[in-house]
Amino acid sequence: MSAICALTHSVLQHGIYKSSTRYTSSTAKFVPFARVERAKPTDENNVEMAFNLDPNPNKLNLCGDFYRNADGKPYVFQAVHKAKVAIVCDDKLSHEPQPLLGNPEFNRAANELILNKTAPAITQNRVLGIQTRSSLDALRLAAQFLHDKMRCSVCLLAQPCSEHYERILKSSGFMCHTYHYYSEDKGKLNIYGLVADLMTAPEGAVVLLDACAQNPTSLNPSIDEWKLIAHIVKCKRMIPIFHLEFHGLASGDPTQDTWPVRYFADSGFDLFCVQSFVQNFGLYDDTLGHLMIVISNSTQVETVRNQFEATLVENNAECSSVFASRVVAKILNNPTLLNEWTLALKEIHQSMRQMRLALSNKLTILKTPGNWGQLKDQQGPHLYTNLKLPELKQLRSRHIYVPNSGRINVGALKPNNVDYVAGAINDVMISVKADTVKDKDSNSNSLQCMQP
C-alpha cells in the first residue's frame, strides 16, 4: 500500500512540475471568454444605437412601442396605478405558487375580456386560459402544441407580417406559406389577393390572423370581409390563431377590437387567441400575455388542458409575473377601475388618431409623392409608411429614426414635432423622385448613344 502511495505522489509531483514548466514557458494568457463571438446586432439595435450616438438636439426616435406623455416618458394608466397600490396594501393575498396554467382569476378575466361573460363558449366551459410572459410566448406555446400534439405542419402568414411570427413558427417545426395582405400600389388591404391565397392554401393549415391593427400595416378587414374569411377558413378546415396585441388601442374600444375572435368563436370554430397586456395597460416593465383556447367539443377540454399542463412541465415553463396578473384581474373585475381604464384607452386612441390625421393632412398639403391619404384608414399605435431602406437612411441623415419596417410609433408623434416629421418625409420623397427621374434620363441617353 505504501508503495502505491509513493508511486502516486511521484506521478503527481512530476505532472505538476511539467504543467508549471509549460505555463511559465508560455506567454499566452488563458482567456476562455475570448472564444465567444459578438452577436450580430438586429436592425432595431442598429437604429437605436445610431439614435443614441446622434448628438443633434432635435433628433427624434419614432421606433418602439411606448405611448409617451408630453414629457416623453411612458404613459402611466391611473387605473393601473390604483390597482397596484391596492394589491400592495392587501395583506390577505396568498403567496402560494400559482397553478401550472397561471392565475385563475386573471385567466378568467382575460377570456371574458374577449368573449364576454355570456358567450356560449364561456357558459359551456369550452374555454381554456393560460398565463404567459407575453403574446409572443403565448404564440410559441400555441405553435408547439399545434405541431407536437395536433400534428399540424403548415401555417399561413400575412405578407407582410411581424418579423417574429415566421421565426417562432419555423422553430416549432412548421412550413410557412404566405397570403397577400397589403397592396403597395394602393396603400390598402389587398382583400382579393388574401381571399385567393386562402382558397388555394392546403386544407387543414394553421392560419395566423391579427384581430386588429395588423402588424405592420395597421389595416383591418371590414366586418363583411371578416365573415368571408371565416367562411373560407371553415371550408378549408383551417385552425385560426388570432393575435391581439393592441386591443383597445385600435378603435378605442376593447369590445370592438375583439369582434373577429367573438364571431369565429360564436360560429363554432376551434381556435387559439394570443393576447398582450403590455401596451394597453402600460406594463412595459412587467410584461404579461395570455393564450386562450376555444374548443368546440366540451368533452375534449380536459384532455387539452392535461396536454398543455404536460407541455409546460416538459419545458420547465413558468408563468409570468403574479403581480402583473393581479393588477389586470383587479382592473377587469372592478367596475370603477374598468371604467377608468376604458376611458383612458379612448383618450389615447383619440390622441393617436389626431396625430395620424395631422401627419396625413400635412403630407397631402405638401403634395408629397406617395399615397399618404391612406394613412387615415390605419388603426392602432403604429403607422405604416411603406418607406424603403434608402428613404429611411435619408430620414436618419435628417435625425429622424424609423425602423427598417417603415412602421412609425404614433405614440412618439406630438403636436410640436408632427410638422417637422412631415417636412422631412416630404424632402426625402421629393429627393428620391428626382433621383429616379435622373436615372431614367441617364438610361435613356445611354440607349440613344448605343443606337447606330
CSV table of C-alpha atoms in Angstrom, one decimal:
chain,number,residue,atom,x,y,z
A,1,MET,CA,0.0,0.0,0.0
A,2,SER,CA,2.8,2.4,0.9
A,3,ALA,CA,4.4,1.6,-2.5
A,4,ILE,CA,1.3,2.6,-4.3
A,5,CYS,CA,1.1,5.9,-2.3
A,6,ALA,CA,4.7,6.7,-3.1
A,7,LEU,CA,4.2,6.0,-6.8
A,8,THR,CA,1.1,8.2,-6.9
A,9,HIS,CA,3.0,11.0,-5.1
A,10,SER,CA,5.8,10.8,-7.6
A,11,VAL,CA,3.5,10.9,-10.6
A,12,LEU,CA,1.6,13.9,-9.3
A,13,GLN,CA,4.8,15.8,-8.5
A,14,HIS,CA,6.1,15.1,-12.0
A,15,GLY,CA,2.9,16.2,-13.6
A,16,ILE,CA,2.7,19.4,-11.6
A,17,TYR,CA,6.3,20.2,-12.5
A,18,LYS,CA,5.7,19.7,-16.2
A,19,SER,CA,2.5,21.6,-16.1
A,20,SER,CA,4.1,24.6,-14.3
A,21,THR,CA,7.1,24.5,-16.7
A,22,ARG,CA,4.7,24.7,-19.7
A,23,TYR,CA,2.8,27.5,-18.1
A,24,THR,CA,5.8,29.6,-17.3
A,25,SER,CA,7.4,29.0,-20.7
A,26,SER,CA,4.3,30.3,-22.4
A,27,THR,CA,3.4,33.9,-22.7
A,28,ALA,CA,-0.2,33.2,-23.7
A,29,LYS,CA,-2.9,34.0,-21.2
A,30,PHE,CA,-5.8,31.7,-20.6
A,31,VAL,CA,-8.9,33.8,-21.6
A,32,PRO,CA,-11.8,31.4,-22.0
A,33,PHE,CA,-14.4,34.0,-22.8
A,34,ALA,CA,-12.3,35.1,-25.8
A,35,ARG,CA,-14.0,32.2,-27.6
A,36,VAL,CA,-17.3,33.9,-27.5
A,37,GLU,CA,-18.2,35.8,-30.8
A,38,ARG,CA,-20.0,39.1,-30.8
A,39,ALA,CA,-23.7,38.6,-31.5
A,40,LYS,CA,-24.9,40.1,-34.8
A,41,PRO,CA,-27.0,43.2,-33.9
A,42,THR,CA,-30.5,43.4,-35.2
A,43,ASP,CA,-31.8,46.2,-37.5
A,44,GLU,CA,-33.6,47.6,-34.5
A,45,ASN,CA,-30.4,47.5,-32.4
A,46,ASN,CA,-28.6,49.4,-35.1
A,47,VAL,CA,-31.3,52.1,-35.4
A,48,GLU,CA,-31.4,52.6,-31.6
A,49,MET,CA,-27.6,52.8,-31.5
A,50,ALA,CA,-27.5,55.3,-34.2
A,51,PHE,CA,-30.1,57.4,-32.4
A,52,ASN,CA,-28.2,57.3,-29.1
A,53,LEU,CA,-24.9,58.3,-30.8
A,54,ASP,CA,-26.6,61.2,-32.7
A,55,PRO,CA,-25.6,64.5,-30.9
A,56,ASN,CA,-28.2,66.6,-32.7
A,57,PRO,CA,-30.6,68.1,-30.1
A,58,ASN,CA,-33.6,67.9,-32.5
A,59,LYS,CA,-33.2,64.1,-33.1
A,60,LEU,CA,-36.4,62.1,-32.9
A,61,ASN,CA,-36.9,58.4,-32.2
A,62,LEU,CA,-40.0,57.0,-33.9
A,63,CYS,CA,-39.2,53.4,-33.1
A,64,GLY,CA,-40.6,51.2,-30.3
A,65,ASP,CA,-44.0,50.6,-28.8
A,66,PHE,CA,-44.3,53.0,-25.9
A,67,TYR,CA,-47.1,55.5,-25.8
A,68,ARG,CA,-45.4,58.6,-24.4
A,69,ASN,CA,-46.8,61.5,-22.4
A,70,ALA,CA,-45.9,65.2,-23.0
A,71,ASP,CA,-42.6,64.7,-21.2
A,72,GLY,CA,-41.6,61.9,-23.5
A,73,LYS,CA,-42.0,59.2,-20.7
A,74,PRO,CA,-44.1,56.1,-20.9
A,75,TYR,CA,-47.7,56.9,-20.2
A,76,VAL,CA,-49.0,55.6,-16.8
A,77,PHE,CA,-52.6,54.5,-16.6
A,78,GLN,CA,-54.2,55.8,-13.4
A,79,ALA,CA,-56.3,52.6,-13.1
A,80,VAL,CA,-53.1,50.5,-13.2
A,81,HIS,CA,-51.5,52.8,-10.5
A,82,LYS,CA,-54.5,52.5,-8.2
A,83,ALA,CA,-54.7,48.7,-8.7
A,84,LYS,CA,-51.0,48.3,-7.9
A,85,VAL,CA,-51.4,50.3,-4.6
A,86,ALA,CA,-54.5,48.3,-3.6
A,87,ILE,CA,-52.7,45.0,-4.2
A,88,VAL,CA,-49.5,46.0,-2.3
A,89,CYS,CA,-51.7,47.0,0.7
A,90,ASP,CA,-53.8,43.8,0.6
A,91,ASP,CA,-52.5,41.6,3.5
A,92,LYS,CA,-54.9,38.8,2.6
A,93,LEU,CA,-53.3,37.9,-0.7
A,94,SER,CA,-51.8,34.4,-0.8
A,95,HIS,CA,-48.1,33.9,-1.5
A,96,GLU,CA,-48.6,30.2,-2.6
A,97,PRO,CA,-47.3,29.3,-6.0
A,98,GLN,CA,-49.7,29.7,-8.9
A,99,PRO,CA,-51.2,26.7,-10.7
A,100,LEU,CA,-49.5,25.5,-13.9
A,101,LEU,CA,-51.7,27.5,-16.2
A,102,GLY,CA,-51.3,30.7,-14.2
A,103,ASN,CA,-53.5,32.9,-12.1
A,104,PRO,CA,-57.1,31.6,-12.5
A,105,GLU,CA,-58.7,34.9,-11.7
A,106,PHE,CA,-56.6,36.6,-14.5
A,107,ASN,CA,-57.2,33.8,-17.0
A,108,ARG,CA,-60.9,34.0,-16.4
A,109,ALA,CA,-60.9,37.8,-16.8
A,110,ALA,CA,-58.8,37.7,-19.9
A,111,ASN,CA,-61.1,35.2,-21.6
A,112,GLU,CA,-64.1,37.3,-20.7
A,113,LEU,CA,-62.5,40.4,-22.0
A,114,ILE,CA,-62.5,38.9,-25.5
A,115,LEU,CA,-65.7,36.8,-25.5
A,116,ASN,CA,-67.8,38.4,-22.7
A,117,LYS,CA,-69.3,36.5,-19.7
A,118,THR,CA,-72.4,35.3,-21.5
A,119,ALA,CA,-70.7,33.9,-24.6
A,120,PRO,CA,-71.7,30.3,-25.3
A,121,ALA,CA,-68.1,29.1,-25.1
A,122,ILE,CA,-67.8,30.6,-21.6
A,123,THR,CA,-71.1,29.4,-20.2
A,124,GLN,CA,-70.5,25.9,-21.6
A,125,ASN,CA,-66.9,25.7,-20.2
A,126,ARG,CA,-65.3,25.3,-23.6
A,127,VAL,CA,-62.5,27.8,-23.0
A,128,LEU,CA,-59.1,27.4,-21.5
A,129,GLY,CA,-56.8,30.3,-20.5
A,130,ILE,CA,-53.0,30.2,-19.9
A,131,GLN,CA,-51.0,33.0,-18.4
A,132,THR,CA,-47.7,33.8,-20.3
A,133,ARG,CA,-45.0,36.4,-20.2
A,134,SER,CA,-46.0,38.0,-23.5
A,135,SER,CA,-48.2,37.4,-26.5
A,136,LEU,CA,-45.2,36.0,-28.4
A,137,ASP,CA,-44.6,33.5,-25.6
A,138,ALA,CA,-48.3,32.6,-26.0
A,139,LEU,CA,-47.8,32.2,-29.7
A,140,ARG,CA,-44.8,30.0,-29.2
A,141,LEU,CA,-46.7,27.8,-26.8
A,142,ALA,CA,-49.7,27.5,-29.2
A,143,ALA,CA,-47.4,26.7,-32.1
A,144,GLN,CA,-45.6,23.9,-30.2
A,145,PHE,CA,-48.9,22.4,-29.1
A,146,LEU,CA,-50.4,22.5,-32.7
A,147,HIS,CA,-47.3,20.9,-34.1
A,148,ASP,CA,-46.5,18.3,-31.5
A,149,LYS,CA,-49.9,17.4,-30.1
A,150,MET,CA,-52.2,18.1,-33.0
A,151,ARG,CA,-49.8,17.1,-35.8
A,152,CYS,CA,-50.2,20.3,-37.8
A,153,SER,CA,-47.3,21.1,-40.2
A,154,VAL,CA,-48.3,24.0,-42.5
A,155,CYS,CA,-49.1,27.6,-41.4
A,156,LEU,CA,-50.1,30.7,-43.4
A,157,LEU,CA,-48.7,34.1,-42.6
A,158,ALA,CA,-49.7,37.5,-43.9
A,159,GLN,CA,-47.4,39.3,-46.3
A,160,PRO,CA,-46.1,41.5,-44.7
A,161,CYS,CA,-46.4,40.4,-41.1
A,162,SER,CA,-44.5,40.8,-37.8
A,163,GLU,CA,-40.9,39.6,-38.2
A,164,HIS,CA,-41.3,37.4,-35.1
A,165,TYR,CA,-44.1,35.2,-36.5
A,166,GLU,CA,-42.2,33.2,-39.0
A,167,ARG,CA,-39.2,32.7,-36.7
A,168,ILE,CA,-41.5,31.3,-33.9
A,169,LEU,CA,-43.5,29.0,-36.2
A,170,LYS,CA,-40.5,27.7,-38.1
A,171,SER,CA,-38.7,26.9,-34.8
A,172,SER,CA,-41.7,24.9,-33.8
A,173,GLY,CA,-41.4,22.8,-37.0
A,174,PHE,CA,-43.9,24.5,-39.3
A,175,MET,CA,-43.6,25.0,-43.0
A,176,CYS,CA,-44.6,28.6,-43.6
A,177,HIS,CA,-46.6,29.9,-46.6
A,178,THR,CA,-47.8,33.5,-47.1
A,179,TYR,CA,-51.0,35.1,-48.2
A,180,HIS,CA,-51.4,38.6,-49.7
A,181,TYR,CA,-52.5,41.3,-47.2
A,182,TYR,CA,-51.2,44.7,-48.4
A,183,SER,CA,-51.4,46.4,-51.7
A,184,GLU,CA,-48.3,48.7,-52.1
A,185,ASP,CA,-49.8,50.5,-55.1
A,186,LYS,CA,-53.0,51.5,-53.3
A,187,GLY,CA,-51.8,51.5,-49.7
A,188,LYS,CA,-54.8,49.5,-48.8
A,189,LEU,CA,-55.8,45.9,-47.7
A,190,ASN,CA,-55.5,43.5,-50.6
A,191,ILE,CA,-58.6,41.6,-49.9
A,192,TYR,CA,-58.8,39.9,-53.4
A,193,GLY,CA,-55.3,38.5,-53.0
A,194,LEU,CA,-56.0,37.5,-49.4
A,195,VAL,CA,-59.1,35.5,-50.4
A,196,ALA,CA,-57.5,33.9,-53.4
A,197,ASP,CA,-54.5,32.7,-51.4
A,198,LEU,CA,-56.7,31.3,-48.6
A,199,MET,CA,-58.8,29.4,-51.1
A,200,THR,CA,-55.8,27.8,-52.7
A,201,ALA,CA,-54.0,27.1,-49.4
A,202,PRO,CA,-53.5,23.5,-48.2
A,203,GLU,CA,-56.5,22.1,-46.3
A,204,GLY,CA,-56.1,21.8,-42.6
A,205,ALA,CA,-53.4,24.5,-42.4
A,206,VAL,CA,-52.9,26.8,-39.4
A,207,VAL,CA,-53.7,30.5,-40.3
A,208,LEU,CA,-52.3,33.4,-38.2
A,209,LEU,CA,-54.6,36.4,-38.2
A,210,ASP,CA,-54.2,39.8,-36.5
A,211,ALA,CA,-57.6,40.5,-35.0
A,212,CYS,CA,-57.0,44.3,-35.0
A,213,ALA,CA,-54.3,46.8,-36.1
A,214,GLN,CA,-52.4,44.2,-38.2
A,215,ASN,CA,-48.7,44.3,-37.7
A,216,PRO,CA,-47.1,46.1,-39.5
A,217,THR,CA,-49.8,47.6,-41.8
A,218,SER,CA,-52.3,48.7,-39.1
A,219,LEU,CA,-55.1,47.8,-41.5
A,220,ASN,CA,-58.2,45.7,-40.7
A,221,PRO,CA,-60.7,43.8,-42.8
A,222,SER,CA,-64.3,45.1,-42.6
A,223,ILE,CA,-67.0,43.0,-40.9
A,224,ASP,CA,-68.2,41.6,-44.2
A,225,GLU,CA,-64.6,40.8,-45.2
A,226,TRP,CA,-64.1,39.0,-41.9
A,227,LYS,CA,-67.2,36.9,-42.5
A,228,LEU,CA,-65.9,35.9,-45.9
A,229,ILE,CA,-62.5,35.0,-44.4
A,230,ALA,CA,-64.3,32.9,-41.7
A,231,HIS,CA,-66.3,31.1,-44.4
A,232,ILE,CA,-63.1,30.2,-46.3
A,233,VAL,CA,-61.3,29.1,-43.2
A,234,LYS,CA,-64.2,26.8,-42.2
A,235,CYS,CA,-64.5,25.3,-45.7
A,236,LYS,CA,-60.7,24.6,-45.8
A,237,ARG,CA,-60.8,23.1,-42.3
A,238,MET,CA,-58.1,25.5,-41.1
A,239,ILE,CA,-57.2,26.3,-37.5
A,240,PRO,CA,-57.1,30.0,-36.8
A,241,ILE,CA,-54.6,31.7,-34.4
A,242,PHE,CA,-55.7,35.3,-33.6
A,243,HIS,CA,-53.1,37.7,-32.4
A,244,LEU,CA,-54.5,40.5,-30.1
A,245,GLU,CA,-51.6,42.9,-29.4
A,246,PHE,CA,-53.3,46.2,-29.3
A,247,HIS,CA,-56.9,45.6,-28.3
A,248,GLY,CA,-58.5,48.7,-27.0
A,249,LEU,CA,-55.9,50.9,-28.8
A,250,ALA,CA,-57.0,50.1,-32.4
A,251,SER,CA,-60.5,51.6,-32.2
A,252,GLY,CA,-60.5,52.9,-28.6
A,253,ASP,CA,-63.0,50.2,-27.6
A,254,PRO,CA,-61.8,46.7,-26.5
A,255,THR,CA,-65.1,45.1,-27.4
A,256,GLN,CA,-64.9,46.4,-31.0
A,257,ASP,CA,-61.3,45.3,-31.4
A,258,THR,CA,-62.1,41.7,-30.3
A,259,TRP,CA,-65.1,41.3,-32.6
A,260,PRO,CA,-63.4,38.9,-35.1
A,261,VAL,CA,-62.5,36.5,-32.4
A,262,ARG,CA,-66.0,36.5,-30.9
A,263,TYR,CA,-67.5,36.0,-34.4
A,264,PHE,CA,-65.3,32.9,-35.0
A,265,ALA,CA,-65.9,31.5,-31.5
A,266,ASP,CA,-69.7,32.0,-31.8
A,267,SER,CA,-69.6,30.4,-35.3
A,268,GLY,CA,-68.3,27.1,-33.7
A,269,PHE,CA,-64.6,27.4,-34.6
A,270,ASP,CA,-61.9,25.7,-32.7
A,271,LEU,CA,-59.3,28.5,-32.3
A,272,PHE,CA,-56.4,29.9,-30.5
A,273,CYS,CA,-56.0,33.6,-29.4
A,274,VAL,CA,-52.8,35.1,-28.1
A,275,GLN,CA,-53.1,38.4,-26.2
A,276,SER,CA,-50.7,41.1,-24.9
A,277,PHE,CA,-51.4,43.2,-21.9
A,278,VAL,CA,-48.4,45.4,-22.3
A,279,GLN,CA,-49.3,48.4,-24.4
A,280,ASN,CA,-52.9,48.6,-23.5
A,281,PHE,CA,-52.1,48.6,-19.7
A,282,GLY,CA,-48.7,50.3,-19.9
A,283,LEU,CA,-47.0,47.2,-18.3
A,284,TYR,CA,-43.7,47.8,-20.1
A,285,ASP,CA,-41.6,46.9,-17.1
A,286,ASP,CA,-43.6,43.8,-16.0
A,287,THR,CA,-44.9,42.2,-19.2
A,288,LEU,CA,-47.9,39.9,-19.3
A,289,GLY,CA,-49.5,37.8,-22.0
A,290,HIS,CA,-52.3,35.2,-22.3
A,291,LEU,CA,-53.2,32.3,-24.5
A,292,MET,CA,-56.9,31.5,-24.9
A,293,ILE,CA,-58.1,28.2,-26.5
A,294,VAL,CA,-61.7,27.8,-27.6
A,295,ILE,CA,-62.8,24.1,-28.1
A,296,SER,CA,-66.0,23.4,-30.0
A,297,ASN,CA,-66.5,20.0,-28.3
A,298,SER,CA,-66.7,20.3,-24.5
A,299,THR,CA,-65.7,16.6,-24.0
A,300,GLN,CA,-62.2,17.4,-25.2
A,301,VAL,CA,-61.5,20.3,-22.8
A,302,GLU,CA,-59.9,18.2,-20.0
A,303,THR,CA,-57.7,16.3,-22.5
A,304,VAL,CA,-56.4,19.5,-24.0
A,305,ARG,CA,-55.9,21.0,-20.5
A,306,ASN,CA,-53.9,18.0,-19.4
A,307,GLN,CA,-51.7,18.1,-22.5
A,308,PHE,CA,-51.0,21.8,-22.0
A,309,GLU,CA,-50.0,21.2,-18.4
A,310,ALA,CA,-47.7,18.3,-19.6
A,311,THR,CA,-46.2,20.6,-22.2
A,312,LEU,CA,-45.5,23.3,-19.6
A,313,VAL,CA,-43.9,20.7,-17.2
A,314,GLU,CA,-41.7,19.3,-20.0
A,315,ASN,CA,-40.5,22.7,-20.9
A,316,ASN,CA,-40.0,23.7,-17.3
A,317,ALA,CA,-42.0,26.8,-18.2
A,318,GLU,CA,-43.0,29.3,-15.6
A,319,CYS,CA,-45.9,31.8,-16.0
A,320,SER,CA,-45.2,35.5,-15.9
A,321,SER,CA,-45.5,37.9,-13.0
A,322,VAL,CA,-48.1,37.1,-10.5
A,323,PHE,CA,-48.2,40.8,-9.5
A,324,ALA,CA,-49.0,41.9,-13.1
A,325,SER,CA,-51.7,39.3,-13.5
A,326,ARG,CA,-53.3,40.5,-10.2
A,327,VAL,CA,-53.2,44.1,-11.5
A,328,VAL,CA,-55.0,43.3,-14.7
A,329,ALA,CA,-57.5,41.0,-13.0
A,330,LYS,CA,-58.3,43.7,-10.4
A,331,ILE,CA,-59.0,46.3,-13.1
A,332,LEU,CA,-61.1,44.0,-15.3
A,333,ASN,CA,-63.2,42.8,-12.3
A,334,ASN,CA,-63.7,46.2,-10.6
A,335,PRO,CA,-66.4,48.3,-12.4
A,336,THR,CA,-64.8,51.6,-11.3
A,337,LEU,CA,-61.3,50.8,-12.4
A,338,LEU,CA,-62.6,49.1,-15.5
A,339,ASN,CA,-64.5,52.3,-16.5
A,340,GLU,CA,-61.4,54.4,-15.7
A,341,TRP,CA,-59.2,52.1,-17.9
A,342,THR,CA,-61.6,52.2,-20.9
A,343,LEU,CA,-61.9,56.0,-20.7
A,344,ALA,CA,-58.1,56.2,-20.8
A,345,LEU,CA,-58.0,53.9,-23.8
A,346,LYS,CA,-60.4,56.2,-25.6
A,347,GLU,CA,-58.3,59.3,-24.8
A,348,ILE,CA,-55.1,57.6,-26.0
A,349,HIS,CA,-56.9,56.4,-29.2
A,350,GLN,CA,-58.2,59.9,-29.9
A,351,SER,CA,-54.8,61.4,-29.4
A,352,MET,CA,-53.2,58.9,-31.7
A,353,ARG,CA,-56.0,59.5,-34.3
A,354,GLN,CA,-55.3,63.2,-34.2
A,355,MET,CA,-51.6,62.7,-34.8
A,356,ARG,CA,-52.2,60.3,-37.7
A,357,LEU,CA,-54.6,62.7,-39.3
A,358,ALA,CA,-52.2,65.6,-38.7
A,359,LEU,CA,-49.4,63.8,-40.5
A,360,SER,CA,-51.6,62.6,-43.3
A,361,ASN,CA,-53.1,66.1,-43.9
A,362,LYS,CA,-49.7,67.8,-43.8
A,363,LEU,CA,-48.2,65.4,-46.3
A,364,THR,CA,-51.2,65.9,-48.5
A,365,ILE,CA,-50.9,69.7,-48.3
A,366,LEU,CA,-47.2,69.5,-49.2
A,367,LYS,CA,-48.2,67.3,-52.2
A,368,THR,CA,-45.6,64.7,-51.0
A,369,PRO,CA,-45.2,61.9,-53.6
A,370,GLY,CA,-46.9,58.8,-52.5
A,371,ASN,CA,-50.3,57.6,-51.1
A,372,TRP,CA,-50.4,59.5,-47.8
A,373,GLY,CA,-54.2,59.9,-47.7
A,374,GLN,CA,-54.5,56.2,-47.0
A,375,LEU,CA,-52.8,56.7,-43.6
A,376,LYS,CA,-56.2,57.7,-42.3
A,377,ASP,CA,-57.5,54.2,-42.8
A,378,GLN,CA,-55.0,52.7,-40.4
A,379,GLN,CA,-55.6,52.0,-36.7
A,380,GLY,CA,-53.6,51.3,-33.6
A,381,PRO,CA,-50.4,52.7,-32.0
A,382,HIS,CA,-48.4,52.4,-35.3
A,383,LEU,CA,-48.4,54.0,-38.7
A,384,TYR,CA,-47.2,52.1,-41.7
A,385,THR,CA,-45.4,54.4,-44.1
A,386,ASN,CA,-44.1,51.7,-46.5
A,387,LEU,CA,-40.9,53.7,-46.8
A,388,LYS,CA,-38.0,51.7,-48.2
A,389,LEU,CA,-34.5,51.4,-46.8
A,390,PRO,CA,-32.9,54.2,-49.0
A,391,GLU,CA,-35.6,56.6,-47.9
A,392,LEU,CA,-35.2,55.6,-44.3
A,393,LYS,CA,-31.5,56.2,-44.5
A,394,GLN,CA,-32.1,59.7,-45.8
A,395,LEU,CA,-34.6,60.3,-42.9
A,396,ARG,CA,-31.9,59.3,-40.4
A,397,SER,CA,-29.5,61.7,-42.0
A,398,ARG,CA,-32.1,64.3,-41.1
A,399,HIS,CA,-32.0,63.0,-37.5
A,400,ILE,CA,-35.4,61.1,-37.7
A,401,TYR,CA,-35.1,57.5,-36.8
A,402,VAL,CA,-37.7,55.0,-38.2
A,403,PRO,CA,-37.2,51.2,-38.0
A,404,ASN,CA,-36.5,49.3,-41.2
A,405,SER,CA,-40.1,48.1,-41.4
A,406,GLY,CA,-41.1,51.7,-42.0
A,407,ARG,CA,-43.5,51.4,-39.1
A,408,ILE,CA,-43.8,54.7,-37.1
A,409,ASN,CA,-44.7,54.7,-33.4
A,410,VAL,CA,-47.6,57.1,-33.3
A,411,GLY,CA,-47.2,57.5,-29.6
A,412,ALA,CA,-43.9,59.4,-30.3
A,413,LEU,CA,-45.7,61.9,-32.5
A,414,LYS,CA,-46.7,65.1,-30.8
A,415,PRO,CA,-48.2,68.4,-31.9
A,416,ASN,CA,-44.8,70.1,-31.6
A,417,ASN,CA,-43.0,67.6,-33.9
A,418,VAL,CA,-45.5,66.3,-36.4
A,419,ASP,CA,-44.9,69.1,-38.9
A,420,TYR,CA,-41.1,68.5,-38.6
A,421,VAL,CA,-41.6,64.8,-39.4
A,422,ALA,CA,-43.9,65.6,-42.4
A,423,GLY,CA,-41.4,68.1,-43.8
A,424,ALA,CA,-38.6,65.6,-43.5
A,425,ILE,CA,-40.6,62.9,-45.2
A,426,ASN,CA,-41.6,65.4,-48.0
A,427,ASP,CA,-38.0,66.4,-48.6
A,428,VAL,CA,-36.9,62.7,-48.8
A,429,MET,CA,-39.6,61.7,-51.2
A,430,ILE,CA,-39.0,64.6,-53.5
A,431,SER,CA,-35.3,63.8,-53.5
A,432,VAL,CA,-35.9,60.2,-54.3
A,433,LYS,CA,-38.3,61.1,-57.1
A,434,ALA,CA,-35.8,63.5,-58.6
A,435,ASP,CA,-33.1,60.8,-58.4
A,436,THR,CA,-35.4,58.3,-60.1
A,437,VAL,CA,-36.2,60.7,-63.0
A,438,LYS,CA,-32.4,61.4,-63.3
A,439,ASP,CA,-31.6,57.7,-63.5
A,440,LYS,CA,-34.3,57.2,-66.2
A,441,ASP,CA,-33.0,60.1,-68.3
A,442,SER,CA,-29.5,58.7,-67.9
A,443,ASN,CA,-30.5,55.3,-69.1
A,444,SER,CA,-32.5,56.8,-72.0
A,445,ASN,CA,-29.5,58.8,-73.1
A,446,SER,CA,-27.2,55.7,-72.9
A,447,LEU,CA,-29.6,53.7,-75.1
A,448,GLN,CA,-29.7,56.5,-77.7
A,449,CYS,CA,-25.9,56.7,-77.8
A,450,MET,CA,-25.8,52.9,-78.4
A,451,GLN,CA,-28.1,53.2,-81.4
A,452,PRO,CA,-26.2,53.2,-84.8
